[in-house]
Amino acid sequence: MARKKKTVELDRDNGIAPGLVAKTKKRLVVAGGRSHPQLLADVAASLGTEIAPTEHRTFASGEIYARFEVSIRGCDLFLIQTFGEPVNEWLMETLIMIDAAKRASAKRITVVAPYYPYSRQDKKGRGREPISARLVADLLKTAGADRVMSVDLHAAQIQGFFDGPVDHLFAKPVLLDYFKRTLSPADREILTVVSPDMGRVRVADTWSDSLGAPLAIIHKRRDPKVANQVSVHEIVGTVEGRTCLLVDDMIDTGGTIVKAAQALKAAGAHRVIVAATHAIFSDPASERLQDSSIDEVVITDTIPLTESRRWDGLTILPIAPLLARAIHEVFEDGSVTSMFGGDA
């Protein structure tokens, strides 16, 4: 005798579609590559689960091998991999793991990339240039990724490069909570939020609203033919005698941020605090950021940092709780947008 299937009736008031309920249950599985083991462990711990055991090898020729050691058939797989050094090796490992998961019959594969690779190559600035951020999205999709999750994309348009859902998370709540707890009442009274360039004005403006502080903008010019070379031109806004909070999405070599901080101090700023999501810290960033013009640097741990690239004036905030909450919302078919007041 056939077992009667459970049905769900149409509920227009609550927006529920009619359908059948399968006997199988959803299963959330967390796995990851070798780029950031600590973050992977922290996310799994925040979700209250374990990491799916995987086998990784890099052969003498440089070829990468990855295999899931347990069955992931029918699961909702969240593959966590960030893209610090060496970015190309971690990208290839991600693609191989996606392919392995697809061939192992994972039901849905979500790539959780806290720092999206090649995100600065999001458009053509000159003729005959690639749009590498789009290429990465194509590679992920071709490998078999169904969804991508990332934090503070360098350009929001990258969301449109991937042919599927993209969850664009923001580290602002993590950073903002820190400053609300640590800034003294005196600093709050004279606080000014500063955008290091015109491209980050919109983000800095949201910070200005959240902290109830005025906004200042640094106008800079970058030579398109010379990498990592920046010249500061002028500051728009009042910074004299103020505590300046410089907000950016990433710090690579530190040249932009240090020149901005020096310009602020030269204009009479009382203190300069730097806040950024992604600490790429390519050499000589760590040395540059210890410049006397910067009083504190606050980042998140989306990218792993060796001890040699840390110093006393650096504060690292955990991003795992934010990622875990977003993963839970996606798995439970909840709302990621609600985590950010409707902005995601």
PDB file of C-alpha atoms in Angstrom, residues 106-331:
ATOM      1  CA  ALA A 106      25.617  17.669  -3.292  1.00  0.00           C
ATOM      2  CA  LYS A 107      22.162  19.177  -3.725  1.00  0.00           C
ATOM      3  CA  ARG A 108      23.286  22.806  -3.526  1.00  0.00           C
ATOM      4  CA  ILE A 109      26.784  24.293  -3.390  1.00  0.00           C
ATOM      5  CA  THR A 110      27.314  27.722  -1.860  1.00  0.00           C
ATOM      6  CA  VAL A 111      30.790  29.230  -2.093  1.00  0.00           C
ATOM      7  CA  VAL A 112      31.433  31.382   0.977  1.00  0.00           C
ATOM      8  CA  ALA A 113      34.261  33.694  -0.105  1.00  0.00           C
ATOM      9  CA  PRO A 114      34.687  36.360   2.603  1.00  0.00           C
ATOM     10  CA  TYR A 115      37.193  38.132   0.349  1.00  0.00           C
ATOM     11  CA  TYR A 116      36.295  37.811  -3.329  1.00  0.00           C
ATOM     12  CA  PRO A 117      39.360  37.309  -5.573  1.00  0.00           C
ATOM     13  CA  TYR A 118      40.221  39.793  -8.332  1.00  0.00           C
ATOM     14  CA  SER A 119      37.481  42.116  -7.043  1.00  0.00           C
ATOM     15  CA  ARG A 120      39.444  45.236  -8.038  1.00  0.00           C
ATOM     16  CA  GLN A 121      39.379  44.171 -11.686  1.00  0.00           C
ATOM     17  CA  ASP A 122      35.651  44.791 -11.989  1.00  0.00           C
ATOM     18  CA  LYS A 123      35.675  47.033 -15.082  1.00  0.00           C
ATOM     19  CA  LYS A 124      37.829  48.163 -17.992  1.00  0.00           C
ATOM     20  CA  GLY A 125      39.815  51.252 -17.093  1.00  0.00           C
ATOM     21  CA  ARG A 126      41.853  51.141 -20.298  1.00  0.00           C
ATOM     22  CA  GLY A 127      41.593  49.427 -23.641  1.00  0.00           C
ATOM     23  CA  ARG A 128      42.435  45.726 -23.992  1.00  0.00           C
ATOM     24  CA  GLU A 129      42.054  45.058 -20.255  1.00  0.00           C
ATOM     25  CA  PRO A 130      40.295  42.005 -18.787  1.00  0.00           C
ATOM     26  CA  ILE A 131      37.362  42.087 -16.383  1.00  0.00           C
ATOM     27  CA  SER A 132      38.821  39.419 -14.136  1.00  0.00           C
ATOM     28  CA  ALA A 133      36.141  39.619 -11.444  1.00  0.00           C
ATOM     29  CA  ARG A 134      33.620  38.492 -14.079  1.00  0.00           C
ATOM     30  CA  LEU A 135      35.971  35.698 -15.158  1.00  0.00           C
ATOM     31  CA  VAL A 136      36.118  34.402 -11.568  1.00  0.00           C
ATOM     32  CA  ALA A 137      32.312  34.390 -11.394  1.00  0.00           C
ATOM     33  CA  ASP A 138      32.160  32.417 -14.667  1.00  0.00           C
ATOM     34  CA  LEU A 139      34.689  29.910 -13.340  1.00  0.00           C
ATOM     35  CA  LEU A 140      32.718  29.352 -10.119  1.00  0.00           C
ATOM     36  CA  LYS A 141      29.477  28.867 -12.041  1.00  0.00           C
ATOM     37  CA  THR A 142      31.035  26.530 -14.602  1.00  0.00           C
ATOM     38  CA  ALA A 143      32.595  24.437 -11.837  1.00  0.00           C
ATOM     39  CA  GLY A 144      29.130  23.937 -10.343  1.00  0.00           C
ATOM     40  CA  ALA A 145      28.541  26.615  -7.684  1.00  0.00           C
ATOM     41  CA  ASP A 146      24.872  27.460  -7.189  1.00  0.00           C
ATOM     42  CA  ARG A 147      25.337  30.462  -4.929  1.00  0.00           C
ATOM     43  CA  VAL A 148      28.067  32.849  -3.781  1.00  0.00           C
ATOM     44  CA  MET A 149      28.381  34.628  -0.438  1.00  0.00           C
ATOM     45  CA  SER A 150      30.959  37.370   0.134  1.00  0.00           C
ATOM     46  CA  VAL A 151      31.712  40.271   2.460  1.00  0.00           C
ATOM     47  CA  ASP A 152      32.121  43.896   1.344  1.00  0.00           C
ATOM     48  CA  LEU A 153      32.667  43.448  -2.369  1.00  0.00           C
ATOM     49  CA  HIS A 154      34.967  46.099  -3.790  1.00  0.00           C
ATOM     50  CA  ALA A 155      32.220  47.004  -6.261  1.00  0.00           C
ATOM     51  CA  ALA A 156      28.547  46.105  -5.847  1.00  0.00           C
ATOM     52  CA  GLN A 157      28.258  45.413  -9.579  1.00  0.00           C
ATOM     53  CA  ILE A 158      30.199  42.164  -9.077  1.00  0.00           C
ATOM     54  CA  GLN A 159      26.917  40.686  -7.833  1.00  0.00           C
ATOM     55  CA  GLY A 160      25.657  40.869 -11.405  1.00  0.00           C
ATOM     56  CA  PHE A 161      28.605  38.908 -12.789  1.00  0.00           C
ATOM     57  CA  PHE A 162      27.435  35.623 -11.244  1.00  0.00           C
ATOM     58  CA  ASP A 163      24.532  33.846 -12.912  1.00  0.00           C
ATOM     59  CA  GLY A 164      22.794  32.918  -9.665  1.00  0.00           C
ATOM     60  CA  PRO A 165      22.069  34.270  -6.169  1.00  0.00           C
ATOM     61  CA  VAL A 166      24.789  36.368  -4.514  1.00  0.00           C
ATOM     62  CA  ASP A 167      24.618  37.228  -0.822  1.00  0.00           C
ATOM     63  CA  HIS A 168      26.545  40.464  -0.326  1.00  0.00           C
ATOM     64  CA  LEU A 169      27.303  40.760   3.384  1.00  0.00           C
ATOM     65  CA  PHE A 170      28.628  43.835   5.171  1.00  0.00           C
ATOM     66  CA  ALA A 171      31.212  43.917   7.961  1.00  0.00           C
ATOM     67  CA  LYS A 172      29.937  47.302   9.100  1.00  0.00           C
ATOM     68  CA  PRO A 173      27.827  45.894  12.000  1.00  0.00           C
ATOM     69  CA  VAL A 174      30.913  44.106  13.372  1.00  0.00           C
ATOM     70  CA  LEU A 175      33.148  47.169  13.086  1.00  0.00           C
ATOM     71  CA  LEU A 176      30.434  49.583  14.211  1.00  0.00           C
ATOM     72  CA  ASP A 177      29.750  47.616  17.372  1.00  0.00           C
ATOM     73  CA  TYR A 178      33.452  47.805  18.241  1.00  0.00           C
ATOM     74  CA  PHE A 179      33.609  51.577  17.855  1.00  0.00           C
ATOM     75  CA  LYS A 180      30.401  52.138  19.790  1.00  0.00           C
ATOM     76  CA  ARG A 181      31.972  50.199  22.658  1.00  0.00           C
ATOM     77  CA  THR A 182      35.459  51.666  22.556  1.00  0.00           C
ATOM     78  CA  LEU A 183      35.227  55.283  21.425  1.00  0.00           C
ATOM     79  CA  SER A 184      35.273  57.621  24.405  1.00  0.00           C
ATOM     80  CA  PRO A 185      32.509  60.224  24.829  1.00  0.00           C
ATOM     81  CA  ALA A 186      35.118  62.899  24.050  1.00  0.00           C
ATOM     82  CA  ASP A 187      36.016  61.191  20.758  1.00  0.00           C
ATOM     83  CA  ARG A 188      32.355  60.765  19.858  1.00  0.00           C
ATOM     84  CA  GLU A 189      31.830  64.500  20.272  1.00  0.00           C
ATOM     85  CA  ILE A 190      34.538  65.388  17.758  1.00  0.00           C
ATOM     86  CA  LEU A 191      34.210  62.374  15.442  1.00  0.00           C
ATOM     87  CA  THR A 192      34.348  62.771  11.653  1.00  0.00           C
ATOM     88  CA  VAL A 193      33.945  59.876   9.235  1.00  0.00           C
ATOM     89  CA  VAL A 194      36.358  60.126   6.320  1.00  0.00           C
ATOM     90  CA  SER A 195      36.160  58.462   2.898  1.00  0.00           C
ATOM     91  CA  PRO A 196      39.668  57.800   1.521  1.00  0.00           C
ATOM     92  CA  ASP A 197      38.468  58.365  -2.071  1.00  0.00           C
ATOM     93  CA  MET A 198      35.372  59.210  -4.092  1.00  0.00           C
ATOM     94  CA  GLY A 199      34.573  55.542  -4.686  1.00  0.00           C
ATOM     95  CA  ARG A 200      33.883  54.897  -0.988  1.00  0.00           C
ATOM     96  CA  VAL A 201      31.709  57.958  -0.356  1.00  0.00           C
ATOM     97  CA  ARG A 202      28.443  56.008  -0.285  1.00  0.00           C
ATOM     98  CA  VAL A 203      29.785  53.555   2.309  1.00  0.00           C
ATOM     99  CA  ALA A 204      31.297  56.350   4.409  1.00  0.00           C
ATOM    100  CA  ASP A 205      27.975  58.181   4.246  1.00  0.00           C
ATOM    101  CA  THR A 206      26.180  55.224   5.850  1.00  0.00           C
ATOM    102  CA  TRP A 207      28.828  55.225   8.594  1.00  0.00           C
ATOM    103  CA  SER A 208      28.241  58.949   9.069  1.00  0.00           C
ATOM    104  CA  ASP A 209      24.511  58.335   9.555  1.00  0.00           C
ATOM    105  CA  SER A 210      25.053  55.419  11.946  1.00  0.00           C
ATOM    106  CA  LEU A 211      27.499  57.322  14.160  1.00  0.00           C
ATOM    107  CA  GLY A 212      25.789  60.707  13.860  1.00  0.00           C
ATOM    108  CA  ALA A 213      29.083  62.231  12.708  1.00  0.00           C
ATOM    109  CA  PRO A 214      29.906  64.610   9.833  1.00  0.00           C
ATOM    110  CA  LEU A 215      31.529  63.330   6.648  1.00  0.00           C
ATOM    111  CA  ALA A 216      34.803  64.343   5.010  1.00  0.00           C
ATOM    112  CA  ILE A 217      36.201  63.159   1.667  1.00  0.00           C
ATOM    113  CA  ILE A 218      39.774  62.860   0.432  1.00  0.00           C
ATOM    114  CA  HIS A 219      40.209  63.515  -3.260  1.00  0.00           C
ATOM    115  CA  LYS A 220      43.043  61.445  -4.671  1.00  0.00           C
ATOM    116  CA  ARG A 221      44.468  60.711  -8.078  1.00  0.00           C
ATOM    117  CA  ARG A 222      45.950  57.340  -9.038  1.00  0.00           C
ATOM    118  CA  ASP A 223      48.272  56.812 -12.003  1.00  0.00           C
ATOM    119  CA  PRO A 224      46.587  54.041 -14.073  1.00  0.00           C
ATOM    120  CA  LYS A 225      49.979  52.985 -15.459  1.00  0.00           C
ATOM    121  CA  VAL A 226      51.716  52.590 -12.077  1.00  0.00           C
ATOM    122  CA  ALA A 227      50.335  50.080  -9.535  1.00  0.00           C
ATOM    123  CA  ASN A 228      49.862  51.128  -5.900  1.00  0.00           C
ATOM    124  CA  GLN A 229      50.905  54.763  -6.473  1.00  0.00           C
ATOM    125  CA  VAL A 230      48.568  57.407  -5.043  1.00  0.00           C
ATOM    126  CA  SER A 231      48.795  61.161  -4.588  1.00  0.00           C
ATOM    127  CA  VAL A 232      46.433  63.009  -2.227  1.00  0.00           C
ATOM    128  CA  HIS A 233      45.089  66.271  -3.585  1.00  0.00           C
ATOM    129  CA  GLU A 234      42.667  67.873  -1.154  1.00  0.00           C
ATOM    130  CA  ILE A 235      40.316  67.226   1.751  1.00  0.00           C
ATOM    131  CA  VAL A 236      36.657  68.134   1.419  1.00  0.00           C
ATOM    132  CA  GLY A 237      35.196  68.779   4.875  1.00  0.00           C
ATOM    133  CA  THR A 238      36.400  69.916   8.294  1.00  0.00           C
ATOM    134  CA  VAL A 239      38.950  67.714  10.049  1.00  0.00           C
ATOM    135  CA  GLU A 240      40.947  70.185  12.154  1.00  0.00           C
ATOM    136  CA  GLY A 241      40.820  69.200  15.823  1.00  0.00           C
ATOM    137  CA  ARG A 242      38.650  66.181  14.987  1.00  0.00           C
ATOM    138  CA  THR A 243      38.972  62.434  15.589  1.00  0.00           C
ATOM    139  CA  CYS A 244      38.914  61.033  12.061  1.00  0.00           C
ATOM    140  CA  LEU A 245      37.622  57.546  11.284  1.00  0.00           C
ATOM    141  CA  LEU A 246      38.923  56.430   7.874  1.00  0.00           C
ATOM    142  CA  VAL A 247      36.721  53.646   6.466  1.00  0.00           C
ATOM    143  CA  ASP A 248      37.627  51.408   3.527  1.00  0.00           C
ATOM    144  CA  ASP A 249      36.825  47.942   2.216  1.00  0.00           C
ATOM    145  CA  MET A 250      40.419  46.702   1.981  1.00  0.00           C
ATOM    146  CA  ILE A 251      44.021  47.572   2.686  1.00  0.00           C
ATOM    147  CA  ASP A 252      46.591  46.137   0.301  1.00  0.00           C
ATOM    148  CA  THR A 253      50.018  47.812   0.438  1.00  0.00           C
ATOM    149  CA  GLY A 254      48.706  50.565   2.708  1.00  0.00           C
ATOM    150  CA  GLY A 255      49.832  53.409   0.463  1.00  0.00           C
ATOM    151  CA  THR A 256      46.392  54.996   0.049  1.00  0.00           C
ATOM    152  CA  ILE A 257      45.488  54.829   3.737  1.00  0.00           C
ATOM    153  CA  VAL A 258      48.832  56.123   5.013  1.00  0.00           C
ATOM    154  CA  LYS A 259      48.853  59.101   2.626  1.00  0.00           C
ATOM    155  CA  ALA A 260      45.263  59.845   3.599  1.00  0.00           C
ATOM    156  CA  ALA A 261      46.148  59.697   7.306  1.00  0.00           C
ATOM    157  CA  GLN A 262      49.173  61.933   6.779  1.00  0.00           C
ATOM    158  CA  ALA A 263      47.014  64.454   4.917  1.00  0.00           C
ATOM    159  CA  LEU A 264      44.485  64.441   7.761  1.00  0.00           C
ATOM    160  CA  LYS A 265      47.160  64.996  10.409  1.00  0.00           C
ATOM    161  CA  ALA A 266      48.691  67.758   8.274  1.00  0.00           C
ATOM    162  CA  ALA A 267      45.240  69.378   8.153  1.00  0.00           C
ATOM    163  CA  GLY A 268      45.084  69.400  11.964  1.00  0.00           C
ATOM    164  CA  ALA A 269      43.264  66.141  12.791  1.00  0.00           C
ATOM    165  CA  HIS A 270      43.450  65.200  16.484  1.00  0.00           C
ATOM    166  CA  ARG A 271      43.429  61.401  15.978  1.00  0.00           C
ATOM    167  CA  VAL A 272      43.202  59.109  12.934  1.00  0.00           C
ATOM    168  CA  ILE A 273      41.635  55.662  13.255  1.00  0.00           C
ATOM    169  CA  VAL A 274      41.533  53.306  10.269  1.00  0.00           C
ATOM    170  CA  ALA A 275      38.744  50.733   9.811  1.00  0.00           C
ATOM    171  CA  ALA A 276      38.783  48.183   6.979  1.00  0.00           C
ATOM    172  CA  THR A 277      37.209  44.809   6.266  1.00  0.00           C
ATOM    173  CA  HIS A 278      39.905  42.973   4.319  1.00  0.00           C
ATOM    174  CA  ALA A 279      43.517  43.068   5.486  1.00  0.00           C
ATOM    175  CA  ILE A 280      45.444  41.932   2.423  1.00  0.00           C
ATOM    176  CA  PHE A 281      48.583  43.554   3.845  1.00  0.00           C
ATOM    177  CA  SER A 282      50.953  42.982   0.941  1.00  0.00           C
ATOM    178  CA  ASP A 283      54.485  44.038   1.832  1.00  0.00           C
ATOM    179  CA  PRO A 284      55.292  46.619   3.086  1.00  0.00           C
ATOM    180  CA  ALA A 285      51.776  47.317   4.459  1.00  0.00           C
ATOM    181  CA  SER A 286      52.479  46.320   8.067  1.00  0.00           C
ATOM    182  CA  GLU A 287      55.449  48.668   8.298  1.00  0.00           C
ATOM    183  CA  ARG A 288      53.615  51.516   6.571  1.00  0.00           C
ATOM    184  CA  LEU A 289      50.545  51.256   8.789  1.00  0.00           C
ATOM    185  CA  GLN A 290      52.681  51.766  11.893  1.00  0.00           C
ATOM    186  CA  ASP A 291      53.209  55.341  10.686  1.00  0.00           C
ATOM    187  CA  SER A 292      52.886  57.997  13.388  1.00  0.00           C
ATOM    188  CA  SER A 293      49.922  59.537  11.559  1.00  0.00           C
ATOM    189  CA  ILE A 294      47.759  56.482  12.366  1.00  0.00           C
ATOM    190  CA  ASP A 295      46.622  55.926  15.959  1.00  0.00           C
ATOM    191  CA  GLU A 296      44.815  52.601  15.486  1.00  0.00           C
ATOM    192  CA  VAL A 297      43.964  50.125  12.707  1.00  0.00           C
ATOM    193  CA  VAL A 298      40.844  47.953  13.062  1.00  0.00           C
ATOM    194  CA  ILE A 299      40.191  45.074  10.647  1.00  0.00           C
ATOM    195  CA  THR A 300      38.287  41.778  10.461  1.00  0.00           C
ATOM    196  CA  ASP A 301      39.778  38.323   9.986  1.00  0.00           C
ATOM    197  CA  THR A 302      38.392  37.641   6.503  1.00  0.00           C
ATOM    198  CA  ILE A 303      42.011  37.029   5.443  1.00  0.00           C
ATOM    199  CA  PRO A 304      44.527  35.197   7.659  1.00  0.00           C
ATOM    200  CA  LEU A 305      47.401  37.253   9.039  1.00  0.00           C
ATOM    201  CA  THR A 306      50.711  35.835  10.166  1.00  0.00           C
ATOM    202  CA  GLU A 307      52.219  37.041  13.429  1.00  0.00           C
ATOM    203  CA  SER A 308      54.913  38.919  11.501  1.00  0.00           C
ATOM    204  CA  ARG A 309      52.211  41.167  10.012  1.00  0.00           C
ATOM    205  CA  ARG A 310      50.630  42.095  13.338  1.00  0.00           C
ATOM    206  CA  TRP A 311      51.571  44.876  15.736  1.00  0.00           C
ATOM    207  CA  ASP A 312      50.311  46.450  18.955  1.00  0.00           C
ATOM    208  CA  GLY A 313      48.198  49.092  17.238  1.00  0.00           C
ATOM    209  CA  LEU A 314      46.241  46.491  15.223  1.00  0.00           C
ATOM    210  CA  THR A 315      42.817  45.209  16.329  1.00  0.00           C
ATOM    211  CA  ILE A 316      41.368  42.127  14.594  1.00  0.00           C
ATOM    212  CA  LEU A 317      37.627  41.454  14.905  1.00  0.00           C
ATOM    213  CA  PRO A 318      36.045  38.020  14.221  1.00  0.00           C
ATOM    214  CA  ILE A 319      33.847  37.753  11.111  1.00  0.00           C
ATOM    215  CA  ALA A 320      32.754  34.135  11.761  1.00  0.00           C
ATOM    216  CA  PRO A 321      29.553  34.978  13.720  1.00  0.00           C
ATOM    217  CA  LEU A 322      28.339  37.150  10.824  1.00  0.00           C
ATOM    218  CA  LEU A 323      29.091  34.433   8.253  1.00  0.00           C
ATOM    219  CA  ALA A 324      27.458  31.770  10.408  1.00  0.00           C
ATOM    220  CA  ARG A 325      24.286  33.794  10.778  1.00  0.00           C
ATOM    221  CA  ALA A 326      24.090  34.400   7.022  1.00  0.00           C
ATOM    222  CA  ILE A 327      24.670  30.700   6.318  1.00  0.00           C
ATOM    223  CA  HIS A 328      21.891  29.813   8.751  1.00  0.00           C
ATOM    224  CA  GLU A 329      19.493  32.253   7.061  1.00  0.00           C
ATOM    225  CA  VAL A 330      20.259  30.836   3.614  1.00  0.00           C
ATOM    226  CA  PHE A 331      19.897  27.244   4.805  1.00  0.00           C
TER     227      PHE A 331
END
